[in-house]
XYZ file of C-alpha atoms in Angstrom:
31
model
C -5.201 -85.874 89.874
C -6.068 -82.649 90.426
C -4.283 -82.068 86.745
C -7.435 -83.551 85.428
C -9.406 -80.482 87.076
C -6.701 -78.148 85.598
C -7.589 -79.589 82.181
C -11.118 -79.444 81.777
C -10.648 -75.533 82.553
C -8.149 -75.550 79.578
C -9.625 -77.860 77.620
C -11.742 -75.005 77.045
C -8.573 -72.807 75.787
C -6.257 -75.379 75.586
C -8.297 -77.201 73.728
C -6.759 -80.782 72.145
C -3.725 -79.367 74.044
C -4.364 -80.193 76.730
C -4.946 -83.910 75.323
C -1.948 -83.977 73.889
C 0.216 -82.231 76.338
C 2.565 -84.594 76.647
C 3.323 -84.979 72.496
C 3.203 -80.578 73.264
C 6.682 -80.976 73.962
C 8.131 -82.634 71.311
C 5.810 -81.179 67.883
C 9.410 -82.579 65.785
C 7.847 -86.019 67.154
C 4.612 -85.168 66.141
C 5.526 -84.672 63.046
């Protein structure tokens, strides 16, 4: 899973965004 490695680096600048990547696509669904 190369995404996991990328998430680790992005985790610092992306923060929670990296973890909520799928739901991030549909912000309306979250709200």
